[in-house]
């Protein structure tokens, strides 16, 4: 593979020549069109690469390549070459770029049919020697290269090559499209990154796709590849949204309604991209302008105040978040009709903030207010289910599990009716499983977590990471119930998907592997018990090693014992595991079953809590029975601040 490249000066000149030769359709010509209409006619007689022609006529425009350009041939040539020039112009103080661009460097007169070994050796080594891949992405809302397997291969070669840099460049013209999308619906920007799923790419030759996918899965993994692309797309969006705001300010537009909307929408995008400082600065600017233009007592001003409350919540500043939400509610109740639905998300956010300060009575009051307003004319609506779900989570925190189950089952009924098979419905099944798990109703917990898993398989597919986590959760519940064979089967399925989509180094992959190893050990010990003729009543425990089983009838413990166990397992898990498991003498023969259960229960919860903090550790996973804390997530909708579901599906196996 020839590692020569062409200069930016040549690219600029070539673009002008194409425009001169094809003035009527210049703007719509794709790279493939230009190959057929310009490059092949100019090289047909010599049967050579276009770079050979350039080298003869303009030798200064050909040099050793230092930028490999990854693109899609269906792109408009103006977009591809224009983006290359924009990149070159931004590198004025650095070395002159020489672009390896296949249209110019490869001989387009010959249909090359290279073996797969060539791509995995020579091609990959050539990219490593060039040292820099420039990935041209367009349109920003649905980048074509991410749908083509060979473009993925080029991205992979940059990520897996030592010292190879990957730069993602979007055409400057895409800025206008970005602005339009943000002004209309900020979720459009967030949804773009959600759609980045390289594992959905296709290839004309199925064997090519198989080779590319296997290589990616065995090395960097699709999760890492997706994240690298998302990181740079996120950076591009943040940079250009910030520059749009600066440009409007410089143009004297800061007092206009359009500018207020831009600041508000951009601020929500910054928040969703975890650019917290930028989000606070932008929303604060929006609030100042709204206050000046609309006045302090205006619903739109209240919305911005509410979103600042969400940002404070995101930073863990719960008292400050409560103050913002109370201020927003005061303004809305003064300026909106009684029981206006715009109050629902604000009351809901207030309730969740109170939940985080453990002011549960106030949390319940706020959420019940939101529910009362929502029930006036939208009792069977997904938002109603959302409020019910959050109310159920408060009850769960208070250990009022029957109340929690009642709320979540009602929410589930609404979601099943309104959304049907949907990730949100599956998430609620996971919440219900959590509550049943806390009451010791393992059968119901397994029923709902299995339903969640099957629903995600139907909606997202069996190879989606979220589905894999649901499969893993089902395995955990089987393990806790002493059914080790189905537990191992579920964990093996989950692990296969996680290795392919998230990679071997992802914490969730490691946790799944550790739990699978643990279950396999329990199965082995159970078999040993059976072969020796012993009862397998407690086969889940590895008594001689101080290990514990997972099928623990915790319902026999008193409330006081349960509280003590939770406290001990949280404050000193390592000490408990080390002390009780290895130095505690065996209980006397006459010891009660309750005593033995108590010891086993302490060990399980201590080991489980320890596993939470050691999820990234490669050590012995025998005691890792997974203890993901209930995650708290918040989202901001256009014009209002809406609290998202507090628990996500993967948290359905919380043991502590």
XYZ file of C-alpha atoms in Angstrom:
656
model
C 0.000 0.000 0.000
C 1.431 3.341 -1.110
C 1.500 5.769 1.832
C 1.778 8.955 -0.192
C -0.685 11.801 0.197
C -1.813 14.943 -1.613
C -1.516 18.508 -0.335
C -4.320 20.843 0.680
C -3.303 23.108 -2.213
C -4.011 20.308 -4.676
C -7.344 19.482 -3.019
C -8.406 23.113 -3.314
C -7.341 23.273 -6.970
C -9.033 19.975 -7.812
C -12.303 21.155 -6.265
C -12.198 24.290 -8.423
C -11.555 22.193 -11.540
C -14.532 19.928 -10.822
C -16.746 22.982 -10.391
C -15.541 24.432 -13.676
C -16.075 21.181 -15.591
C -19.497 20.407 -14.080
C -21.113 23.753 -13.204
C -24.702 22.512 -13.354
C -24.457 19.525 -11.009
C -21.238 20.302 -9.140
C -22.950 20.642 -5.749
C -24.646 17.229 -5.977
C -21.753 15.119 -7.275
C -20.728 12.275 -4.971
C -17.215 10.904 -4.616
C -18.286 7.989 -6.837
C -19.567 10.433 -9.479
C -16.275 12.339 -9.501
C -14.358 9.077 -9.779
C -16.329 8.107 -12.900
C -16.497 11.571 -14.501
C -13.125 13.082 -13.616
C -10.508 10.745 -12.137
C -10.908 7.708 -14.414
C -10.977 9.779 -17.648
C -7.776 11.541 -16.562
C -5.958 8.284 -15.739
C -7.428 5.815 -18.252
C -4.599 6.012 -20.798
C -1.837 5.573 -18.231
C -3.855 3.056 -16.189
C -2.404 4.575 -13.036
C -3.454 6.195 -9.783
C -4.320 9.886 -9.969
C -1.503 10.620 -7.493
C 0.969 9.459 -10.174
C -0.429 12.075 -12.563
C -0.239 14.753 -9.886
C 3.346 13.816 -9.043
C 4.407 14.270 -12.680
C 2.621 17.595 -13.113
C 2.910 19.092 -9.611
C 5.499 17.119 -7.608
C 5.266 19.568 -4.697
C 1.666 18.459 -4.123
C 2.589 14.840 -3.351
C 4.411 13.796 -0.181
C 4.469 11.186 2.532
C 0.932 10.854 3.904
C 0.376 12.039 7.465
C -3.451 12.041 7.402
C -5.569 9.044 6.391
C -9.053 10.190 5.320
C -11.944 7.881 6.208
C -15.179 8.722 4.398
C -18.141 7.267 2.518
C -18.209 7.255 -1.269
C -21.835 8.317 -1.310
C -20.835 11.661 0.266
C -20.982 14.765 -1.868
C -17.452 15.537 -3.011
C -17.853 19.137 -1.849
C -18.555 17.921 1.694
C -15.585 15.555 1.828
C -12.955 17.774 0.228
C -14.382 20.871 1.913
C -14.050 19.201 5.320
C -10.472 18.197 4.528
C -9.683 21.829 3.682
C -11.373 23.082 6.846
C -9.159 20.731 8.817
C -6.060 21.895 6.930
C -6.908 25.572 7.501
C -7.165 24.920 11.237
C -3.660 23.418 11.242
C -1.873 26.527 9.979
C 0.736 26.504 12.722
C 1.405 22.773 12.412
C 3.033 20.680 9.707
C 1.553 20.698 6.222
C -1.023 17.920 5.876
C -0.715 15.363 3.090
C -3.978 13.448 2.766
C -4.164 9.753 1.940
C -7.480 9.871 0.089
C -8.386 6.666 -1.741
C -9.908 8.472 -4.730
C -6.483 9.917 -5.522
C -4.071 7.289 -4.165
C -5.609 4.022 -5.417
C -5.672 3.089 -9.088
C -9.367 3.511 -9.888
C -8.968 1.737 -13.256
C -8.442 -1.605 -11.540
C -11.042 -3.326 -9.389
C -8.855 -4.499 -6.532
C -9.983 -7.710 -4.866
C -7.578 -7.986 -1.984
C -7.575 -10.931 0.450
C -8.726 -10.362 4.019
C -5.203 -11.014 5.292
C -4.060 -7.920 3.390
C -6.581 -5.748 5.224
C -5.640 -7.107 8.649
C -1.893 -6.780 8.038
C -0.689 -4.450 5.267
C -3.582 -1.998 5.453
C -3.567 -1.815 9.239
C 0.219 -1.399 9.324
C -0.005 1.380 6.726
C -2.503 3.322 8.844
C -0.174 2.884 11.801
C 2.706 4.301 9.754
C 0.584 7.297 8.682
C -0.314 7.828 12.346
C -3.515 9.869 12.027
C -7.042 9.058 10.808
C -9.382 11.905 9.853
C -12.956 10.588 9.932
C -15.342 12.760 7.919
C -18.846 12.473 9.369
C -21.935 13.845 7.696
C -24.747 14.467 8.195
C -24.221 15.118 11.885
C -27.655 13.708 12.695
C -27.028 10.289 11.070
C -23.402 9.831 9.953
C -23.112 7.534 6.946
C -19.672 6.012 7.756
C -21.024 4.446 10.925
C -23.363 2.366 8.765
C -20.570 0.951 6.582
C -18.450 -1.917 7.858
C -15.292 -0.868 5.993
C -15.444 2.591 7.537
C -15.638 0.850 10.896
C -12.516 -1.064 9.953
C -10.666 2.190 9.363
C -11.862 3.527 12.723
C -10.808 0.264 14.351
C -7.336 0.486 12.818
C -6.900 3.917 14.395
C -8.162 2.832 17.819
C -6.134 -0.372 17.947
C -2.914 1.053 16.492
C -0.358 2.239 19.010
C 0.179 5.981 18.716
C -2.486 6.419 16.012
C -4.680 9.492 16.459
C -8.365 9.613 15.514
C -9.926 12.968 14.638
C -13.585 13.329 13.723
C -14.421 16.292 11.512
C -17.879 17.437 10.481
C -18.450 19.914 7.652
C -18.796 23.536 8.733
C -22.060 23.697 6.799
C -23.557 21.279 9.330
C -23.565 24.080 11.930
C -26.700 25.585 10.414
C -28.438 22.214 10.582
C -27.331 21.820 14.200
C -28.782 25.208 15.134
C -32.111 24.457 13.480
C -32.361 21.104 15.233
C -31.502 22.516 18.658
C -33.973 25.382 18.352
C -36.725 22.948 17.406
C -35.976 20.124 19.859
C -32.807 19.736 21.898
C -33.518 16.005 22.212
C -32.580 15.700 18.541
C -28.938 16.255 19.487
C -29.013 13.740 22.321
C -30.837 11.183 20.170
C -28.111 11.439 17.536
C -25.556 10.017 19.946
C -27.980 7.321 21.054
C -28.137 6.176 17.429
C -24.358 5.684 17.265
C -24.324 1.893 17.200
C -21.469 0.708 15.028
C -22.519 -2.911 15.493
C -25.430 -2.237 13.101
C -23.123 -1.449 10.167
C -23.465 -3.426 6.949
C -21.147 -4.542 4.148
C -21.787 -5.599 0.564
C -19.898 -8.834 1.203
C -21.134 -10.726 4.299
C -17.677 -12.302 4.727
C -16.132 -8.832 5.001
C -18.605 -7.903 7.707
C -17.929 -11.143 9.583
C -14.162 -10.571 9.502
C -14.464 -6.943 10.618
C -16.937 -7.640 13.424
C -14.965 -10.594 14.798
C -11.770 -8.566 14.880
C -13.412 -5.594 16.610
C -15.163 -7.817 19.162
C -11.946 -9.646 19.990
C -9.976 -6.466 20.634
C -11.302 -2.973 21.396
C -14.982 -3.993 21.403
C -17.940 -2.108 19.932
C -18.618 -0.281 23.190
C -15.170 1.335 23.093
C -15.478 2.139 19.399
C -18.929 3.682 19.874
C -17.753 5.696 22.865
C -14.759 7.128 21.001
C -17.000 8.276 18.158
C -19.584 9.667 20.583
C -16.917 11.553 22.541
C -15.752 13.439 19.471
C -19.266 14.039 18.151
C -20.223 15.329 21.602
C -17.197 17.616 21.585
C -18.140 18.931 18.132
C -21.718 19.651 19.229
C -20.611 21.411 22.425
C -17.995 23.492 20.640
C -20.319 24.655 17.891
C -23.303 25.326 20.140
C -21.091 27.490 22.342
C -19.779 29.337 19.278
C -23.351 29.933 18.014
C -24.170 31.653 21.310
C -20.979 33.740 21.169
C -21.690 34.777 17.569
C -25.240 35.904 18.387
C -23.972 37.907 21.353
C -21.310 39.547 19.197
C -23.988 40.408 16.630
C -26.085 42.183 19.267
C -28.861 39.586 19.343
C -28.693 38.876 23.069
C -31.980 40.661 23.777
C -34.036 38.674 21.286
C -36.414 35.828 22.006
C -34.479 33.605 19.580
C -31.324 34.133 21.611
C -33.152 33.320 24.854
C -34.447 30.098 23.289
C -30.987 29.233 21.934
C -29.431 29.664 25.389
C -32.151 27.611 27.023
C -32.038 24.766 24.500
C -28.242 24.750 24.324
C -28.072 24.742 28.114
C -30.182 21.595 28.253
C -27.903 19.935 25.687
C -24.846 20.884 27.758
C -26.548 19.409 30.811
C -27.354 16.146 29.032
C -23.739 15.920 27.865
C -22.511 16.373 31.452
C -20.897 19.723 30.635
C -22.255 20.987 33.947
C -20.292 24.236 34.241
C -21.190 25.229 30.686
C -24.833 24.295 31.296
C -25.022 26.403 34.459
C -23.397 29.396 32.744
C -25.722 29.150 29.732
C -28.932 28.614 31.708
C -27.977 31.402 34.114
C -27.517 33.671 31.097
C -30.899 32.523 29.784
C -32.497 33.254 33.169
C -31.039 36.774 33.307
C -32.343 37.584 29.831
C -35.740 35.990 30.474
C -36.047 37.993 33.673
C -35.237 41.191 31.770
C -37.444 40.439 28.755
C -40.335 38.445 30.263
C -40.113 39.439 33.910
C -39.439 37.439 37.068
C -43.008 36.154 37.352
C -43.343 34.286 34.059
C -43.800 30.524 33.466
C -40.866 30.416 31.053
C -38.656 32.060 33.669
C -39.859 29.431 36.135
C -38.879 26.659 33.715
C -35.306 27.907 33.597
C -35.235 28.167 37.395
C -36.475 24.581 37.552
C -33.732 23.383 35.226
C -31.135 25.147 37.350
C -32.641 23.132 40.176
C -32.035 19.971 38.171
C -28.415 20.978 37.651
C -28.024 21.534 41.390
C -29.572 18.092 41.906
C -27.092 16.618 39.431
C -24.246 18.109 41.474
C -25.633 16.647 44.691
C -26.668 20.083 45.999
C -30.089 18.890 47.107
C -31.044 21.779 49.454
C -30.199 24.230 46.660
C -32.229 22.145 44.205
C -35.199 22.218 46.591
C -34.952 26.013 46.846
C -34.997 26.340 43.038
C -37.981 23.994 42.674
C -39.962 25.784 45.387
C -39.292 29.110 43.654
C -40.384 27.668 40.297
C -43.581 26.264 41.845
C -44.393 29.599 43.474
C -44.106 31.415 40.128
C -46.090 28.801 38.217
C -48.907 28.669 40.753
C -49.141 32.455 40.575
C -49.063 32.750 36.766
C -50.713 29.552 35.509
C -54.305 28.310 35.872
C -54.981 26.152 38.941
C -53.699 22.593 38.602
C -51.983 23.297 35.286
C -50.138 20.220 34.024
C -46.926 22.231 33.736
C -46.748 21.966 37.529
C -46.463 18.174 37.381
C -42.768 17.884 36.470
C -41.819 20.624 38.919
C -43.602 18.950 41.828
C -42.122 15.628 40.759
C -38.589 17.054 40.739
C -39.216 18.601 44.149
C -40.360 15.238 45.493
C -37.242 13.491 44.234
C -35.016 16.182 45.721
C -36.748 15.677 49.075
C -36.189 11.944 48.669
C -32.468 12.578 48.402
C -32.480 14.600 51.616
C -34.495 11.757 53.213
C -37.394 14.080 53.959
C -39.761 11.330 52.944
C -43.012 12.891 54.152
C -42.316 16.003 52.073
C -41.306 13.828 49.133
C -44.588 11.923 49.316
C -46.587 15.161 49.604
C -44.903 16.661 46.520
C -45.296 13.502 44.442
C -48.927 13.068 45.500
C -49.576 16.675 44.433
C -48.039 15.916 41.032
C -50.144 12.766 40.809
C -53.357 14.581 41.755
C -52.846 17.158 38.983
C -51.892 14.499 36.467
C -54.940 12.402 37.342
C -57.369 15.230 36.550
C -57.446 14.431 32.843
C -54.471 12.159 32.137
C -54.734 9.338 34.642
C -53.742 6.785 32.007
C -50.620 8.494 30.696
C -46.909 7.514 30.799
C -46.204 10.617 32.895
C -48.694 9.362 35.484
C -46.817 6.073 35.552
C -43.562 7.961 35.976
C -44.872 9.806 39.041
C -46.250 6.565 40.485
C -42.905 4.885 39.924
C -41.039 7.625 41.745
C -43.588 7.525 44.572
C -43.034 3.790 44.804
C -39.286 4.365 45.071
C -39.819 6.666 48.058
C -41.909 3.986 49.752
C -39.168 1.451 49.008
C -36.602 3.728 50.657
C -38.882 3.823 53.707
C -39.115 0.002 53.567
C -42.860 0.266 52.991
C -42.565 -2.390 50.327
C -46.245 -3.238 49.971
C -47.004 0.437 49.258
C -44.083 0.493 46.824
C -45.399 -2.585 45.024
C -48.918 -1.104 44.835
C -47.613 2.097 43.199
C -45.336 0.279 40.796
C -47.959 -2.260 39.746
C -50.349 0.605 38.980
C -47.585 2.302 36.986
C -46.916 -0.966 35.186
C -50.588 -1.318 34.278
C -50.586 2.170 32.727
C -47.348 1.600 30.822
C -48.524 -1.751 29.509
C -51.689 -0.083 28.193
C -50.092 3.065 26.760
C -46.646 1.944 25.615
C -46.927 -1.820 25.423
C -43.609 -3.556 24.882
C -41.190 -0.702 25.474
C -37.893 -0.210 27.370
C -39.728 2.014 29.881
C -42.245 -0.749 30.560
C -39.405 -3.231 30.936
C -37.731 -0.832 33.365
C -40.855 -0.762 35.526
C -40.953 -4.563 35.612
C -37.422 -4.340 37.003
C -38.576 -1.900 39.684
C -41.387 -4.246 40.698
C -38.880 -7.106 40.862
C -36.757 -5.008 43.231
C -39.671 -4.457 45.588
C -40.689 -8.116 45.587
C -37.074 -9.074 46.212
C -37.045 -6.901 49.323
C -40.129 -8.690 50.661
C -38.564 -12.091 50.080
C -41.067 -13.011 47.362
C -38.481 -14.557 45.069
C -41.030 -16.159 42.740
C -42.635 -12.799 41.932
C -39.227 -11.147 41.615
C -38.132 -13.765 39.072
C -41.452 -13.450 37.225
C -41.052 -9.698 36.709
C -37.344 -9.671 35.960
C -37.914 -12.440 33.391
C -40.704 -10.403 31.801
C -38.384 -7.398 31.701
C -35.724 -9.500 30.019
C -38.073 -10.930 27.378
C -39.490 -7.496 26.623
C -36.042 -6.014 26.088
C -35.122 -8.954 23.868
C -38.190 -8.244 21.738
C -37.705 -4.462 21.581
C -33.931 -3.953 21.617
C -32.852 -7.375 20.422
C -30.985 -10.171 22.212
C -27.556 -8.666 21.516
C -28.194 -5.223 23.027
C -26.126 -4.371 26.159
C -29.246 -3.387 28.124
C -30.837 -6.722 27.270
C -27.671 -8.495 28.383
C -27.834 -6.780 31.770
C -31.459 -7.890 32.153
C -30.433 -11.474 31.328
C -27.692 -11.192 33.943
C -30.207 -9.914 36.511
C -32.406 -12.940 35.868
C -29.403 -15.149 36.477
C -28.689 -13.383 39.771
C -32.206 -14.052 41.018
C -31.979 -17.715 40.045
C -28.679 -17.884 41.915
C -30.182 -16.315 45.022
C -32.968 -18.860 44.851
C -30.473 -21.733 44.719
C -31.202 -22.644 41.079
C -27.611 -22.646 39.905
C -27.986 -24.311 36.497
C -30.390 -21.696 35.017
C -28.368 -18.997 36.784
C -25.211 -20.108 34.994
C -27.033 -20.365 31.653
C -28.333 -16.808 31.927
C -24.964 -15.423 32.987
C -23.201 -17.191 30.112
C -25.672 -15.663 27.648
C -25.203 -12.223 29.167
C -21.425 -12.547 29.167
C -21.327 -13.478 25.479
C -23.214 -10.302 24.548
C -21.230 -8.086 26.924
C -17.908 -9.310 25.561
C -19.104 -8.517 22.041
C -20.673 -5.131 22.728
C -18.993 -3.734 25.843
C -15.600 -5.414 25.709
C -13.747 -7.536 28.270
C -12.588 -4.574 30.359
C -16.016 -3.078 31.032
C -16.942 -3.233 34.758
C -20.258 -4.929 33.983
C -18.475 -7.583 31.914
C -16.051 -8.222 34.772
C -18.886 -8.430 37.293
C -20.767 -10.914 35.121
C -17.655 -13.040 34.672
C -17.009 -13.039 38.434
C -20.593 -14.029 39.231
C -20.527 -16.775 36.609
C -17.339 -18.173 38.134
C -18.976 -18.074 41.554
C -22.085 -19.928 40.349
C -19.959 -22.563 38.670
C -18.145 -23.135 41.971
C -21.458 -23.449 43.786
C -22.646 -25.981 41.201
C -19.452 -27.965 41.688
C -19.836 -27.976 45.481
C -23.486 -28.935 45.149
C -22.476 -31.891 42.995
C -19.850 -32.900 45.557
C -22.501 -32.873 48.300
C -24.776 -35.096 46.241
C -22.016 -37.543 45.378
C -20.999 -37.813 49.023
C -24.579 -38.550 50.004
C -24.989 -35.364 52.042
C -28.124 -33.322 51.974
C -27.988 -30.461 49.525
C -30.140 -28.367 51.790
C -27.307 -25.882 52.182
C -25.403 -26.812 49.029
C -25.180 -23.169 48.099
C -22.679 -22.569 50.856
C -19.016 -23.434 50.752
C -18.796 -24.143 54.444
C -15.181 -25.143 54.661
C -14.072 -22.016 52.843
C -16.438 -19.719 54.659
C -18.335 -18.949 51.438
C -22.030 -18.381 51.461
C -24.969 -19.441 49.399
C -27.409 -17.233 47.651
C -30.748 -18.771 48.528
C -31.361 -17.098 51.867
C -34.857 -17.005 53.386
C -34.242 -13.583 54.857
C -37.886 -13.197 55.761
C -37.285 -15.181 58.962
C -35.077 -12.400 60.300
C -36.584 -9.748 62.518
C -36.747 -6.113 61.486
C -34.081 -5.290 64.085
C -31.774 -7.996 62.733
C -32.304 -6.746 59.216
C -31.391 -3.180 60.150
C -28.299 -4.413 61.997
C -27.219 -6.481 59.011
C -27.661 -3.580 56.596
C -25.587 -1.358 58.873
C -22.806 -3.916 59.355
C -22.654 -4.840 55.686
C -22.345 -1.207 54.638
C -19.853 0.113 57.189
C -17.366 -2.742 57.336
C -17.900 -5.336 54.593
C -14.242 -6.262 54.241
C -13.797 -6.748 57.990
C -16.945 -8.841 58.289
C -16.016 -11.113 55.401
C -12.452 -11.549 56.654
C -13.402 -12.046 60.301
C -16.614 -14.045 60.199
C -15.746 -16.143 57.158
C -12.241 -17.169 58.179
C -12.022 -16.960 61.966
C -15.519 -17.521 63.297
C -15.718 -21.013 64.837
C -18.343 -23.396 63.521
C -21.623 -23.029 65.423
C -22.266 -25.640 68.102
C -24.358 -28.624 67.117
C -27.266 -27.339 69.126
C -27.139 -23.900 67.558
C -30.400 -22.709 66.111
C -31.138 -22.425 62.413
C -31.724 -18.714 63.014
C -28.135 -18.334 64.283
C -26.711 -20.039 61.213
C -28.967 -18.042 58.908
C -27.878 -14.823 60.602
C -24.209 -15.606 60.005
C -24.842 -16.565 56.406
C -26.944 -13.458 55.881
C -24.207 -11.207 57.284
C -21.654 -12.815 55.002
C -23.812 -12.526 51.905
C -24.631 -8.866 52.397
C -21.118 -7.918 53.455
C -19.625 -9.723 50.488
C -22.208 -8.234 48.169
C -21.579 -4.707 49.403
C -17.846 -5.270 49.101
C -18.407 -6.368 45.511
C -20.004 -3.012 44.738
C -16.858 -1.135 45.661
C -14.555 -3.699 44.043
C -16.411 -4.068 40.743
C -13.293 -3.211 38.777
C -11.075 -5.608 40.756
C -9.820 -8.701 38.996
C -9.633 -10.677 42.231
C -11.642 -13.641 43.384
C -15.249 -13.166 42.385
C -16.755 -15.894 44.495
C -18.474 -13.478 46.844
C -19.571 -11.044 44.141
C -23.310 -11.395 43.947
C -23.717 -7.916 42.434
C -25.084 -4.971 44.353
C -25.783 -2.133 41.997
C -27.179 0.845 43.838
C -30.441 2.341 42.661
C -29.401 4.894 40.105
C -30.934 8.334 40.132
C -31.278 9.964 36.724
C -32.745 13.277 35.715
C -33.720 14.602 32.314
C -34.803 18.018 31.131
C -37.540 18.394 28.550
C -38.098 21.440 26.326
C -39.705 24.140 28.424
C -40.016 22.058 31.571
C -37.866 20.079 33.935
C -38.956 16.469 34.097
C -37.554 13.871 36.440
C -36.802 10.566 34.767
C -37.321 7.143 36.251
C -35.191 6.836 39.329
C -34.342 3.163 38.885
C -33.073 1.667 35.693
C -33.515 -1.952 34.695
C -29.961 -3.079 35.573
C -30.518 -2.131 39.215
C -33.256 -4.701 39.713
C -30.922 -7.012 41.605
C -30.002 -4.672 44.419
C -29.229 -6.878 47.417
C -28.548 -4.230 50.057
